[in-house]
């Protein structure tokens, strides 16, 4: 690695951070998160940008359907990401079957070569885990974020000459339709994600790194990943870190049986996509799952949750995932102590469980409240309760002022892009 990619390129007194509210309930979660950050007087200057379905619609309105300039990401947003120290992004909406539509987040991962998808799964006080004995879970997953089936090298229909590329294709010659997606792994790609995982273990004092793979079956791609993993693991023995490679299906099983045995996990893109959702379910589910897309040039932090279109602008969604995502971003900027305050405050609100402070999903899924619909706090009310754990004086006129400021920052009628 050229530098510690888990940290911003350059330490500064003040940072410029790009924020993107995404789509639908993304706006609500961003507004909630910004309210808490507003209470903290952070050395951050915010730069607004937009991306996602709303931008797709805007570009179609501007250029006309089928125009190659139509996109979910406007050029202004790419500039904003490029010219800021980090990006905080809320959930976006994707629609299947729309011609020319490309996922905004997948484009950003490729464009900025954000090769680490960092996905922590840590049990929170007041939420715990659905598992027997409520084991303490503190897993940090490093999912490769640019290669594998996500390289998007796909064929349909399969060109004739491809049937002759490999004897294994012989039996498919008689099939009526054949589609192929290449699973591309590179040595460089494997090395950098595996190294990132071991470096992280070393710098945080973690003692194991697991690698879930299927080298037993998928010999070339996973075989290479396993080989490189074992080589790099040797280098880290001197730090008392143990590299454990295992079959990814076994990882999926053991994560549920013995999650406390896992600390750092590294996986290829597709396996990591699946394993990270599984791990998040052990620690509260997507309402609490943060993630970061990190590369050499910048980092983009997004919650793992979706944009829940049916609740758009209704302030129903849990702000926790977005806030834990903001915590990761603060750590990236070197503001670790500030990030820790957010996690602590969320834990306190969850443990206290006071009326009017928890969103519907928490009441329904973790408190067994039959009146969850009626008793649900809004995204903003829960965020305010969290903010007040950080600063008890964040109330009255100060709270009102902050509320209207962040409302303005997340005004969905004033998107920026494709001007
Ligand atoms: C994720 C999501 C994305 C992925 C989708 C929305 C493109 O599932 O971030 O895990 O597949 O990577
Ligand atoms: Mg996923």
mmCIF file of C-alpha atoms in Angstrom, residues 140-295:
data_model
loop_
_atom_site.group_PDB
_atom_site.id
_atom_site.type_symbol
_atom_site.label_atom_id
_atom_site.label_comp_id
_atom_site.label_asym_id
_atom_site.label_seq_id
_atom_site.Cartn_x
_atom_site.Cartn_y
_atom_site.Cartn_z
ATOM 1 C CA UNK A 140 -14.945 -5.872 10.496
ATOM 2 C CA UNK A 141 -15.435 -7.104 6.982
ATOM 3 C CA UNK A 142 -13.178 -6.146 4.086
ATOM 4 C CA UNK A 143 -15.094 -6.841 0.908
ATOM 5 C CA UNK A 144 -13.230 -6.421 -2.367
ATOM 6 C CA UNK A 145 -15.172 -3.758 -4.216
ATOM 7 C CA UNK A 146 -14.069 -3.505 -7.864
ATOM 8 C CA UNK A 147 -13.477 -6.971 -9.386
ATOM 9 C CA UNK A 148 -15.115 -10.395 -9.506
ATOM 10 C CA UNK A 149 -18.561 -10.571 -11.128
ATOM 11 C CA UNK A 150 -18.821 -6.831 -10.506
ATOM 12 C CA UNK A 151 -16.253 -6.245 -13.246
ATOM 13 C CA UNK A 152 -19.365 -6.353 -15.453
ATOM 14 C CA UNK A 153 -17.760 -8.342 -18.271
ATOM 15 C CA UNK A 154 -20.848 -10.146 -19.470
ATOM 16 C CA UNK A 155 -22.155 -11.783 -22.604
ATOM 17 C CA UNK A 156 -25.690 -12.381 -23.779
ATOM 18 C CA UNK A 157 -26.104 -13.913 -26.190
ATOM 19 C CA UNK A 158 -22.707 -15.557 -26.009
ATOM 20 C CA UNK A 159 -20.674 -14.871 -29.181
ATOM 21 C CA UNK A 160 -20.014 -18.022 -31.175
ATOM 22 C CA UNK A 161 -16.238 -17.998 -30.773
ATOM 23 C CA UNK A 162 -16.574 -18.075 -26.989
ATOM 24 C CA UNK A 163 -18.048 -21.575 -27.163
ATOM 25 C CA UNK A 164 -14.686 -22.794 -28.483
ATOM 26 C CA UNK A 165 -12.611 -21.087 -25.796
ATOM 27 C CA UNK A 166 -12.837 -23.951 -23.337
ATOM 28 C CA UNK A 167 -13.808 -27.637 -23.604
ATOM 29 C CA UNK A 168 -16.148 -27.094 -20.674
ATOM 30 C CA UNK A 169 -18.375 -25.073 -22.996
ATOM 31 C CA UNK A 170 -19.014 -28.095 -25.228
ATOM 32 C CA UNK A 171 -22.183 -29.199 -23.444
ATOM 33 C CA UNK A 172 -23.680 -25.701 -23.620
ATOM 34 C CA UNK A 173 -23.529 -25.669 -27.432
ATOM 35 C CA UNK A 174 -26.891 -27.394 -27.624
ATOM 36 C CA UNK A 175 -28.604 -25.002 -25.198
ATOM 37 C CA UNK A 176 -31.143 -22.509 -26.514
ATOM 38 C CA UNK A 177 -29.832 -19.542 -24.540
ATOM 39 C CA UNK A 178 -26.497 -19.064 -22.809
ATOM 40 C CA UNK A 179 -25.396 -16.092 -20.724
ATOM 41 C CA UNK A 180 -21.921 -15.718 -19.268
ATOM 42 C CA UNK A 181 -20.541 -13.307 -16.683
ATOM 43 C CA UNK A 182 -16.799 -13.342 -16.232
ATOM 44 C CA UNK A 183 -15.490 -13.635 -12.729
ATOM 45 C CA UNK A 184 -12.311 -11.589 -12.967
ATOM 46 C CA UNK A 185 -9.701 -11.602 -10.182
ATOM 47 C CA UNK A 186 -6.290 -9.970 -10.456
ATOM 48 C CA UNK A 187 -3.199 -10.488 -8.345
ATOM 49 C CA UNK A 188 -3.108 -6.743 -7.680
ATOM 50 C CA UNK A 189 -6.766 -6.740 -6.710
ATOM 51 C CA UNK A 190 -6.406 -9.672 -4.306
ATOM 52 C CA UNK A 191 -3.224 -8.310 -2.816
ATOM 53 C CA UNK A 192 -4.492 -4.867 -1.991
ATOM 54 C CA UNK A 193 -7.698 -5.984 -0.276
ATOM 55 C CA UNK A 194 -5.954 -8.731 1.700
ATOM 56 C CA UNK A 195 -3.173 -6.356 2.720
ATOM 57 C CA UNK A 196 -5.715 -3.755 3.794
ATOM 58 C CA UNK A 197 -7.371 -6.345 6.047
ATOM 59 C CA UNK A 198 -4.088 -7.428 7.669
ATOM 60 C CA UNK A 199 -2.869 -3.835 8.048
ATOM 61 C CA UNK A 200 -6.127 -2.989 9.754
ATOM 62 C CA UNK A 201 -5.734 -5.956 12.107
ATOM 63 C CA UNK A 202 -2.186 -4.887 12.924
ATOM 64 C CA UNK A 203 -3.037 -1.243 13.581
ATOM 65 C CA UNK A 204 -6.087 -2.066 15.717
ATOM 66 C CA UNK A 205 -4.572 -4.979 17.653
ATOM 67 C CA UNK A 206 -6.904 -7.600 16.231
ATOM 68 C CA UNK A 207 -5.534 -11.128 16.260
ATOM 69 C CA UNK A 208 -7.216 -13.009 13.424
ATOM 70 C CA UNK A 209 -8.051 -12.444 9.785
ATOM 71 C CA UNK A 210 -10.424 -14.923 8.133
ATOM 72 C CA UNK A 211 -10.653 -15.330 4.375
ATOM 73 C CA UNK A 212 -13.844 -16.930 3.052
ATOM 74 C CA UNK A 213 -13.279 -18.426 -0.416
ATOM 75 C CA UNK A 214 -14.169 -21.398 -2.590
ATOM 76 C CA UNK A 215 -10.711 -22.438 -3.749
ATOM 77 C CA UNK A 216 -11.871 -26.047 -3.358
ATOM 78 C CA UNK A 217 -14.169 -25.605 -6.355
ATOM 79 C CA UNK A 218 -13.382 -22.365 -8.166
ATOM 80 C CA UNK A 219 -9.742 -23.152 -8.647
ATOM 81 C CA UNK A 220 -8.382 -20.273 -10.639
ATOM 82 C CA UNK A 221 -9.969 -17.171 -9.146
ATOM 83 C CA UNK A 222 -10.418 -18.279 -5.551
ATOM 84 C CA UNK A 223 -7.293 -20.404 -5.833
ATOM 85 C CA UNK A 224 -5.312 -17.252 -6.502
ATOM 86 C CA UNK A 225 -6.987 -15.397 -3.687
ATOM 87 C CA UNK A 226 -6.259 -18.218 -1.240
ATOM 88 C CA UNK A 227 -2.615 -18.444 -2.327
ATOM 89 C CA UNK A 228 -2.066 -14.705 -1.914
ATOM 90 C CA UNK A 229 -3.895 -14.699 1.398
ATOM 91 C CA UNK A 230 -1.633 -17.434 2.806
ATOM 92 C CA UNK A 231 1.483 -15.621 1.556
ATOM 93 C CA UNK A 232 0.505 -12.324 3.146
ATOM 94 C CA UNK A 233 -0.644 -14.090 6.325
ATOM 95 C CA UNK A 234 2.942 -15.340 6.790
ATOM 96 C CA UNK A 235 4.243 -11.770 6.832
ATOM 97 C CA UNK A 236 1.876 -10.901 9.661
ATOM 98 C CA UNK A 237 2.696 -13.864 11.893
ATOM 99 C CA UNK A 238 5.415 -11.723 13.477
ATOM 100 C CA UNK A 239 2.670 -9.415 14.803
ATOM 101 C CA UNK A 240 0.815 -12.311 16.385
ATOM 102 C CA UNK A 241 -1.924 -12.196 13.767
ATOM 103 C CA UNK A 242 -3.286 -15.477 12.520
ATOM 104 C CA UNK A 243 -4.598 -15.822 8.968
ATOM 105 C CA UNK A 244 -7.363 -18.418 8.657
ATOM 106 C CA UNK A 245 -8.650 -19.393 5.240
ATOM 107 C CA UNK A 246 -11.842 -21.386 4.943
ATOM 108 C CA UNK A 247 -14.650 -22.154 2.549
ATOM 109 C CA UNK A 248 -17.022 -19.235 2.220
ATOM 110 C CA UNK A 249 -20.069 -21.427 2.796
ATOM 111 C CA UNK A 250 -18.505 -22.551 6.060
ATOM 112 C CA UNK A 251 -17.893 -18.897 6.932
ATOM 113 C CA UNK A 252 -21.596 -18.233 6.392
ATOM 114 C CA UNK A 253 -22.482 -21.052 8.765
ATOM 115 C CA UNK A 254 -19.894 -20.324 11.448
ATOM 116 C CA UNK A 255 -20.800 -16.628 11.456
ATOM 117 C CA UNK A 256 -24.161 -17.694 12.856
ATOM 118 C CA UNK A 257 -22.876 -20.460 15.120
ATOM 119 C CA UNK A 258 -19.850 -18.704 16.571
ATOM 120 C CA UNK A 259 -19.765 -15.042 15.544
ATOM 121 C CA UNK A 260 -17.544 -14.175 18.496
ATOM 122 C CA UNK A 261 -14.739 -16.162 16.808
ATOM 123 C CA UNK A 262 -14.603 -13.655 13.949
ATOM 124 C CA UNK A 263 -12.764 -10.359 14.036
ATOM 125 C CA UNK A 264 -11.451 -9.263 10.634
ATOM 126 C CA UNK A 265 -12.893 -11.004 7.574
ATOM 127 C CA UNK A 266 -11.720 -10.543 4.000
ATOM 128 C CA UNK A 267 -13.722 -11.734 1.006
ATOM 129 C CA UNK A 268 -14.094 -11.251 -2.705
ATOM 130 C CA UNK A 269 -16.797 -8.936 -4.008
ATOM 131 C CA UNK A 270 -19.784 -11.278 -4.355
ATOM 132 C CA UNK A 271 -19.042 -13.385 -1.278
ATOM 133 C CA UNK A 272 -18.433 -10.197 0.701
ATOM 134 C CA UNK A 273 -21.724 -8.738 -0.506
ATOM 135 C CA UNK A 274 -23.559 -11.740 0.918
ATOM 136 C CA UNK A 275 -21.491 -12.307 4.054
ATOM 137 C CA UNK A 276 -21.710 -8.641 5.045
ATOM 138 C CA UNK A 277 -25.511 -8.635 4.877
ATOM 139 C CA UNK A 278 -25.491 -11.788 6.974
ATOM 140 C CA UNK A 279 -23.165 -10.255 9.552
ATOM 141 C CA UNK A 280 -25.275 -7.104 9.711
ATOM 142 C CA UNK A 281 -28.332 -9.195 10.494
ATOM 143 C CA UNK A 282 -26.536 -10.541 13.560
ATOM 144 C CA UNK A 283 -26.140 -7.025 14.933
ATOM 145 C CA UNK A 284 -29.494 -5.360 14.353
ATOM 146 C CA UNK A 285 -29.949 -5.579 10.602
ATOM 147 C CA UNK A 286 -29.732 -2.952 7.914
ATOM 148 C CA UNK A 287 -31.177 -0.198 10.125
ATOM 149 C CA UNK A 288 -27.844 -0.262 11.959
ATOM 150 C CA UNK A 289 -25.383 -1.252 9.231
ATOM 151 C CA UNK A 290 -22.797 1.287 8.052
ATOM 152 C CA UNK A 291 -20.287 0.895 5.256
ATOM 153 C CA UNK A 292 -17.397 2.678 3.634
ATOM 154 C CA UNK A 293 -16.021 2.535 0.092
ATOM 155 C CA UNK A 294 -12.362 3.421 0.360
ATOM 156 C CA UNK A 295 -9.627 3.925 -2.213
#
